[in-house]
Amino acid sequence: ASADRALDRGDISAAIGLLGRATDLLPEDDQRRPPARLELVKALGEQMELERALTLLEEVAVEAREAGDERMLARTKLAQLDLDTQVAPDRGIAEALVEVQEVLADLERIGDEEGALWALRLIGAFTGWLGRTAEAQAHWRRAIERADGKDSRFVNDVLGWMLLNTWWGPMPIDEAIRLADEVVATTSSKRLEGYAQVVRGVAEGVDGRLDEGREQLAAGRALLRDLGDLISSAGLAAAAAELELAAGNPERAYRACAEGAETLASSAATGYLTTVRSLQAFAALDLGRDEEALRLTEEARSLAAEGDVDPRSRDCLIRARVAAKHGDFAEADGLLAVARNMIEPTDFVHLKIDLAFSWAEVARLAGRREEEGAAVEEMLGLAEAKGNTLVARRARAALASLDS
């Protein structure tokens, strides 16, 4: 019961201690032991004890197969897919999506509703990573509807992903803030409260309230770190970097990414590391450190899973800008085209803004003023639709400079 309460409020550190003691004390034939051990796997993963989590997961899976426990075996497959997002970049995202859909069918057949919520959370995550964030939200809403008002850690996990997804997708800033406030008002999870603070911080910051946004974002990440959710706290350095890049503060963005990447690199957590390193490369480029930017983006690309649009497309944008600085506009235009082919089919607003900005930079360096103006106009339209006041302000200033 104590471990359940810790999990429900999102206290990962407490849950690991309590689950560890419980699984040691429970007899091997106790039916409560396998689910408790699987919860321990999940908690260890969130605290970045990935090797220990993978070892324990294999033990639980073997026991489930030997016992013929379909429910536990299906859930171990979900846990493996969860961990593989961090430790197995060779597993493509589209491939993982197919696998989790198959597991969902098994869970629905045997009537495991909580397992189905977990599967729907993963389906939404993989769909979102493929650049279909509105579709991802639909999967998560389906999970919430199935939960029928229950407040459980499975529901809280879904709500956490719904919140974080609002930044990258087309949802306007004011709606993201409203969702964050609604979630905080209806949950007992401190972990979910941390996610809401991060989302509200980024939203308030890009809406022009930069100091308040920074404070909220930092408080949310600190709360997650205190709860033992180290992987989220470090991975959300990406949110801090996005805010600072929007504000035109690449040095702050670089420092946030360097700190987050150091933590992530201390484990095998490559999933979040690709995005954080990619943004660090973007910041290094804005600081004029081209060679470092190329080195960082190469690292991010080498760790990225097949189908991971974010680091792969941003790598093309970085290399396009560097090529343009060296006067190789044919190479720059080719790389922009590759990035555009990856980004345009998605609803990743943040990447569409990065694409428009990089297109404007290449056009500026090539002396193509009309094209530069078209790119900045595109960036302005995207920023206004999202409610990103900081980027819109910078785009208007660039247009005014072009007109003068």
C-alpha positions as a printed Julia matrix, in Angstrom:
404×3 Matrix{Float64}:
   0.0     0.0     0.0
   2.82    2.41    0.83
   4.51    1.67   -2.5
   1.2     2.24   -4.31
   0.79    5.63   -2.65
   4.34    6.6    -3.61
   3.71    5.56   -7.23
   0.4     7.44   -7.36
   2.03   10.68   -6.22
   4.99   10.09   -8.56
   7.65    9.74   -5.86
  10.07    7.52   -7.76
  12.8     7.44   -5.1
  10.39    6.36   -2.36
   8.73    3.83   -4.66
  12.04    2.16   -5.5
  12.88    1.69   -1.82
   9.42    0.41   -0.91
   9.07   -1.86   -3.93
  12.54   -3.27   -3.41
  11.74   -4.22    0.19
   8.3    -5.59   -0.75
   9.61   -7.83   -3.53
  12.36   -9.14   -1.26
   9.84  -10.05    1.46
   7.04  -11.52   -0.67
   7.19  -15.29   -1.26
   8.06  -16.26   -4.82
   4.62  -17.8    -5.36
   2.78  -14.68   -4.13
   0.65  -13.23   -6.94
   1.51   -9.69   -5.87
   5.23  -10.2    -6.51
   5.39  -10.11  -10.36
   3.4    -6.84  -10.68
   5.49   -5.27   -7.92
   8.71   -6.29   -9.65
   7.46   -4.84  -12.93
   6.61   -1.54  -11.23
  10.16   -1.58   -9.85
  11.47   -1.99  -13.43
   9.56    1.11  -14.52
  10.74    3.14  -11.53
  14.37    2.12  -12.04
  14.15    3.22  -15.66
  12.85    6.63  -14.65
  15.72    6.99  -12.17
  18.14    6.1   -15.01
  19.23    2.82  -13.42
  18.73    1.31  -16.85
  21.02   -1.73  -16.63
  19.43   -2.82  -13.37
  15.97   -2.26  -14.88
  16.76   -4.35  -17.97
  18.19   -7.21  -15.88
  15.15   -7.31  -13.61
  12.79   -7.06  -16.58
  14.32  -10.15  -18.18
  13.79  -12.08  -14.92
  10.14  -11.01  -14.75
   9.56  -11.91  -18.41
  11.09  -15.37  -17.96
   8.91  -16.02  -14.9
   5.79  -14.86  -16.79
   6.56  -17.17  -19.72
   7.19  -20.13  -17.44
   3.97  -19.48  -15.5
   1.94  -18.97  -18.68
   0.84  -15.56  -17.32
  -0.45  -13.76  -20.44
  -1.19  -10.53  -18.61
   2.27  -10.19  -17.11
   3.97  -11.29  -20.32
   2.11   -8.6   -22.31
   3.04   -5.98  -19.73
   6.72   -6.99  -19.83
   6.62   -6.33  -23.57
   5.34   -2.82  -22.86
   8.1    -2.28  -20.29
  10.69   -3.44  -22.84
   9.35   -1.0   -25.44
   9.43    1.78  -22.82
  13.07    1.08  -21.99
  14.06    0.59  -25.62
  13.15    4.22  -26.34
  16.21    5.07  -24.24
  18.62    2.2   -24.82
  17.91    0.77  -28.29
  18.28    3.44  -31.01
  18.48    0.66  -33.62
  14.78   -0.08  -33.01
  12.81    2.13  -35.4
   9.9     4.14  -34.02
   7.46    2.89  -36.68
   8.47   -0.7   -35.86
   7.91   -0.08  -32.14
   4.49    1.4   -32.91
   3.42   -1.78  -34.73
   4.63   -3.9   -31.81
   2.75   -1.95  -29.16
  -0.45   -2.06  -31.24
  -0.14   -5.86  -31.27
   0.34   -5.9   -27.49
  -2.74   -3.68  -27.06
  -4.8    -6.24  -28.97
  -3.58   -8.97  -26.59
  -4.37   -6.86  -23.52
  -7.87   -6.08  -24.77
  -8.47   -9.76  -25.5
  -7.6   -10.78  -21.93
  -9.4    -7.78  -20.39
  -6.43   -5.95  -18.84
  -7.72   -2.37  -18.79
  -4.78   -0.83  -16.92
  -2.38   -2.55  -19.3
  -4.41   -1.14  -22.19
  -3.96    2.38  -20.79
  -0.21    1.8   -20.68
  -0.25    0.57  -24.29
  -2.3     3.57  -25.46
   0.16    5.9   -23.73
   2.99    4.28  -25.71
   1.01    4.33  -28.96
   0.52    8.06  -28.46
   4.2     8.58  -27.67
   5.45    6.74  -30.76
   2.84    8.42  -32.96
   3.9    11.8   -31.6
   7.59   11.11  -32.19
   6.74   10.34  -35.81
   5.41   13.9   -36.07
   1.69   13.26  -35.69
   1.06   15.07  -32.42
  -2.66   15.72  -32.99
  -3.17   12.0   -33.64
  -1.14   11.24  -30.51
  -3.47   13.43  -28.45
  -6.43   11.44  -29.84
  -4.88    8.17  -28.58
  -4.32    9.69  -25.14
  -7.86   11.07  -24.97
  -9.09    7.58  -25.8
  -7.07    6.26  -22.85
  -8.49    8.91  -20.49
 -12.04    8.08  -21.63
 -11.42    4.39  -20.97
 -10.18    5.2   -17.47
 -13.66    6.6   -16.76
 -12.58    9.2   -14.21
 -10.19    6.98  -12.26
  -7.15    8.73  -10.79
  -4.33    6.2   -11.11
  -0.67    6.23  -12.02
  -1.54    4.82  -15.44
  -3.85    7.78  -16.04
  -1.25   10.18  -14.68
   1.35    8.78  -17.1
  -1.02    9.49  -19.99
  -1.76   13.01  -18.75
   1.96   13.71  -18.43
   2.52   12.86  -22.07
  -0.52   14.91  -23.11
   0.97   17.9   -21.34
   4.5    17.64  -22.75
   3.17   17.06  -26.26
   1.43   20.45  -26.26
   4.71   22.29  -26.79
   5.79   20.51  -29.97
   2.4    20.33  -31.64
  -0.04   22.9   -33.03
  -1.97   23.49  -29.79
  -1.91   27.26  -29.1
  -0.03   28.48  -26.05
  -3.13   29.64  -24.16
  -4.74   26.21  -24.53
  -1.56   24.53  -23.26
  -1.62   26.73  -20.17
  -5.29   25.94  -19.6
  -4.62   22.19  -19.87
  -1.73   22.45  -17.41
  -3.95   24.26  -14.9
  -6.76   21.7   -15.3
  -4.38   18.8   -14.72
  -2.91   20.32  -11.57
  -6.41   20.98  -10.2
  -7.51   17.37  -10.63
  -4.49   15.25   -9.69
  -2.74   14.2    -6.49
   0.45   13.38   -8.4
   3.4    15.62   -7.57
   5.18   14.28  -10.63
   2.35   15.42  -12.86
   2.48   18.77  -11.11
   6.15   19.0   -12.13
   5.3    18.32  -15.78
   2.57   20.97  -15.63
   5.02   23.52  -14.24
   7.45   22.81  -17.08
   4.76   23.2   -19.73
   3.36   26.33  -18.13
   6.88   27.73  -17.82
   7.69   27.28  -21.5
   4.28   28.62  -22.51
   4.48   31.7   -20.3
   8.06   32.32  -21.37
   7.42   32.3   -25.11
   4.3    34.39  -24.49
   6.66   37.15  -23.39
   6.74   36.6   -19.62
  10.29   35.31  -19.77
  11.34   35.61  -16.12
   8.13   34.0   -14.85
   8.46   31.25  -17.43
  12.04   30.49  -16.5
  11.1    30.31  -12.83
   8.19   27.91  -13.44
  10.22   25.7   -15.76
  13.13   25.48  -13.33
  10.76   24.7   -10.45
   9.1    21.91  -12.43
  12.4    20.29  -13.36
  13.65   20.6    -9.77
  10.48   18.93   -8.47
  10.91   16.04  -10.91
  14.55   15.67   -9.86
  13.59   15.67   -6.17
  11.01   12.96   -6.85
  13.67   10.79   -8.46
  12.42   11.19  -12.05
  15.94   11.94  -13.18
  15.42   11.02  -16.82
  12.57   13.51  -17.25
  14.32   16.25  -15.31
  17.44   15.93  -17.47
  15.55   15.37  -20.73
  13.47   18.49  -20.18
  16.63   20.54  -20.59
  15.29   20.52  -24.16
  12.3    22.6   -23.05
  14.59   25.11  -21.35
  16.75   25.29  -24.46
  13.74   25.82  -26.75
  12.62   28.72  -24.57
  16.06   30.35  -24.52
  16.56   29.93  -28.29
  13.16   31.53  -28.88
  14.27   34.42  -26.67
  17.54   34.81  -28.58
  19.71   33.59  -25.7
  21.85   30.8   -27.19
  24.36   30.87  -24.32
  21.63   30.02  -21.79
  20.27   27.35  -24.16
  23.74   25.85  -24.54
  24.31   25.68  -20.78
  20.92   24.05  -20.17
  21.64   21.39  -22.79
  25.19   20.76  -21.59
  23.92   20.13  -18.06
  21.08   17.87  -19.19
  23.29   15.94  -21.62
  25.92   15.3   -18.95
  23.29   13.67  -16.75
  21.77   11.64  -19.59
  25.15   10.51  -20.91
  26.02    9.07  -17.47
  23.54    6.29  -18.24
  22.51    4.61  -21.45
  19.62    7.05  -21.94
  20.15    7.83  -25.62
  16.51    8.64  -26.42
  16.37   12.03  -24.71
  20.07   12.61  -25.27
  19.61   12.86  -29.06
  17.2    15.78  -28.72
  19.21   17.56  -26.05
  22.48   17.24  -28.0
  20.71   18.4   -31.16
  19.51   21.56  -29.46
  22.95   22.08  -27.94
  24.32   21.96  -31.49
  21.76   24.57  -32.58
  22.83   26.83  -29.7
  26.54   26.33  -30.5
  25.84   27.36  -34.09
  24.05   30.52  -32.96
  27.12   31.27  -30.82
  29.36   31.02  -33.91
  31.0    27.75  -32.84
  30.45   25.93  -36.12
  32.86   23.04  -35.64
  31.42   22.24  -32.23
  27.92   22.44  -33.67
  28.84   19.92  -36.37
  30.4    17.57  -33.81
  27.35   17.74  -31.53
  24.84   17.22  -34.33
  26.82   14.24  -35.6
  26.61   12.71  -32.12
  22.86   13.36  -31.99
  22.3    11.85  -35.45
  24.34    8.76  -34.59
  22.15    8.08  -31.54
  18.79    8.85  -33.17
  16.33    6.05  -33.79
  15.06    5.44  -37.29
  12.09    7.73  -37.82
  13.09   10.21  -35.1
  12.33   13.38  -37.05
  13.56   15.92  -34.49
  17.33   15.29  -34.34
  17.56   14.03  -37.92
  15.9    17.07  -39.48
  17.67   19.53  -37.19
  20.98   17.94  -38.23
  20.22   18.88  -41.84
  19.33   22.44  -40.82
  22.58   22.87  -38.9
  24.71   21.52  -41.73
  22.81   23.7   -44.23
  23.61   26.85  -42.27
  27.27   25.89  -41.93
  27.49   25.16  -45.68
  25.94   28.55  -46.45
  28.49   30.27  -44.19
  31.18   28.7   -46.36
  29.48   29.84  -49.56
  28.33   26.38  -50.62
  24.74   27.34  -51.36
  24.0    24.31  -53.52
  24.84   22.05  -50.57
  22.86   24.28  -48.21
  19.79   24.26  -50.45
  19.99   20.49  -50.82
  20.13   19.97  -47.06
  17.21   22.36  -46.54
  15.21   20.32  -49.04
  15.97   17.1   -47.16
  14.91   18.74  -43.87
  11.76   20.12  -45.47
  10.8    16.65  -46.73
  11.08   15.34  -43.17
   9.37   18.25  -41.39
   6.52   19.3   -43.69
   4.49   16.03  -43.35
   4.51   16.49  -39.55
   2.65   18.91  -37.29
   5.84   19.73  -35.35
   5.45   23.51  -35.11
   8.79   23.97  -33.34
  10.63   22.26  -36.21
   8.68   24.19  -38.84
   9.8    27.4   -37.14
  13.41   26.13  -37.11
  13.1    25.26  -40.81
  11.8    28.72  -41.69
  14.54   30.38  -39.62
  17.28   28.29  -41.25
  15.85   28.94  -44.72
  15.93   32.68  -43.96
  19.55   32.44  -42.8
  20.69   30.59  -45.91
  18.81   33.05  -48.15
  20.34   36.01  -46.28
  23.87   34.69  -46.71
  23.18   34.02  -50.39
  21.89   37.56  -50.89
  18.42   36.35  -51.89
  16.4    39.05  -50.13
  12.99   38.19  -51.58
  13.41   34.57  -50.53
  14.63   35.65  -47.1
  11.5    37.74  -46.7
   9.27   34.81  -47.66
  11.01   32.6   -45.09
  10.64   35.18  -42.31
   6.95   35.67  -43.23
   6.48   31.92  -42.89
   8.19   31.94  -39.49
   5.95   34.81  -38.37
   2.78   33.0   -39.43
   3.78   29.85  -37.57
   4.72   31.78  -34.42
   1.48   33.79  -34.41
  -0.66   30.66  -34.85
   1.11   29.01  -31.91
   1.07   32.14  -29.78
   4.87   32.26  -29.63
   5.3    35.95  -28.92
   9.1    35.82  -28.66
   9.63   34.3   -32.1
   6.94   36.51  -33.64
   8.69   39.59  -32.22
  12.02   38.51  -33.7
  10.39   37.77  -37.09
   8.75   41.22  -37.21
  12.09   42.87  -36.41
  13.74   40.9   -39.24
  11.0    41.96  -41.67
  11.37   45.59  -40.62
  15.11   45.36  -41.25
  14.49   43.92  -44.72
  12.07   46.74  -45.55
  14.45   49.48  -44.43
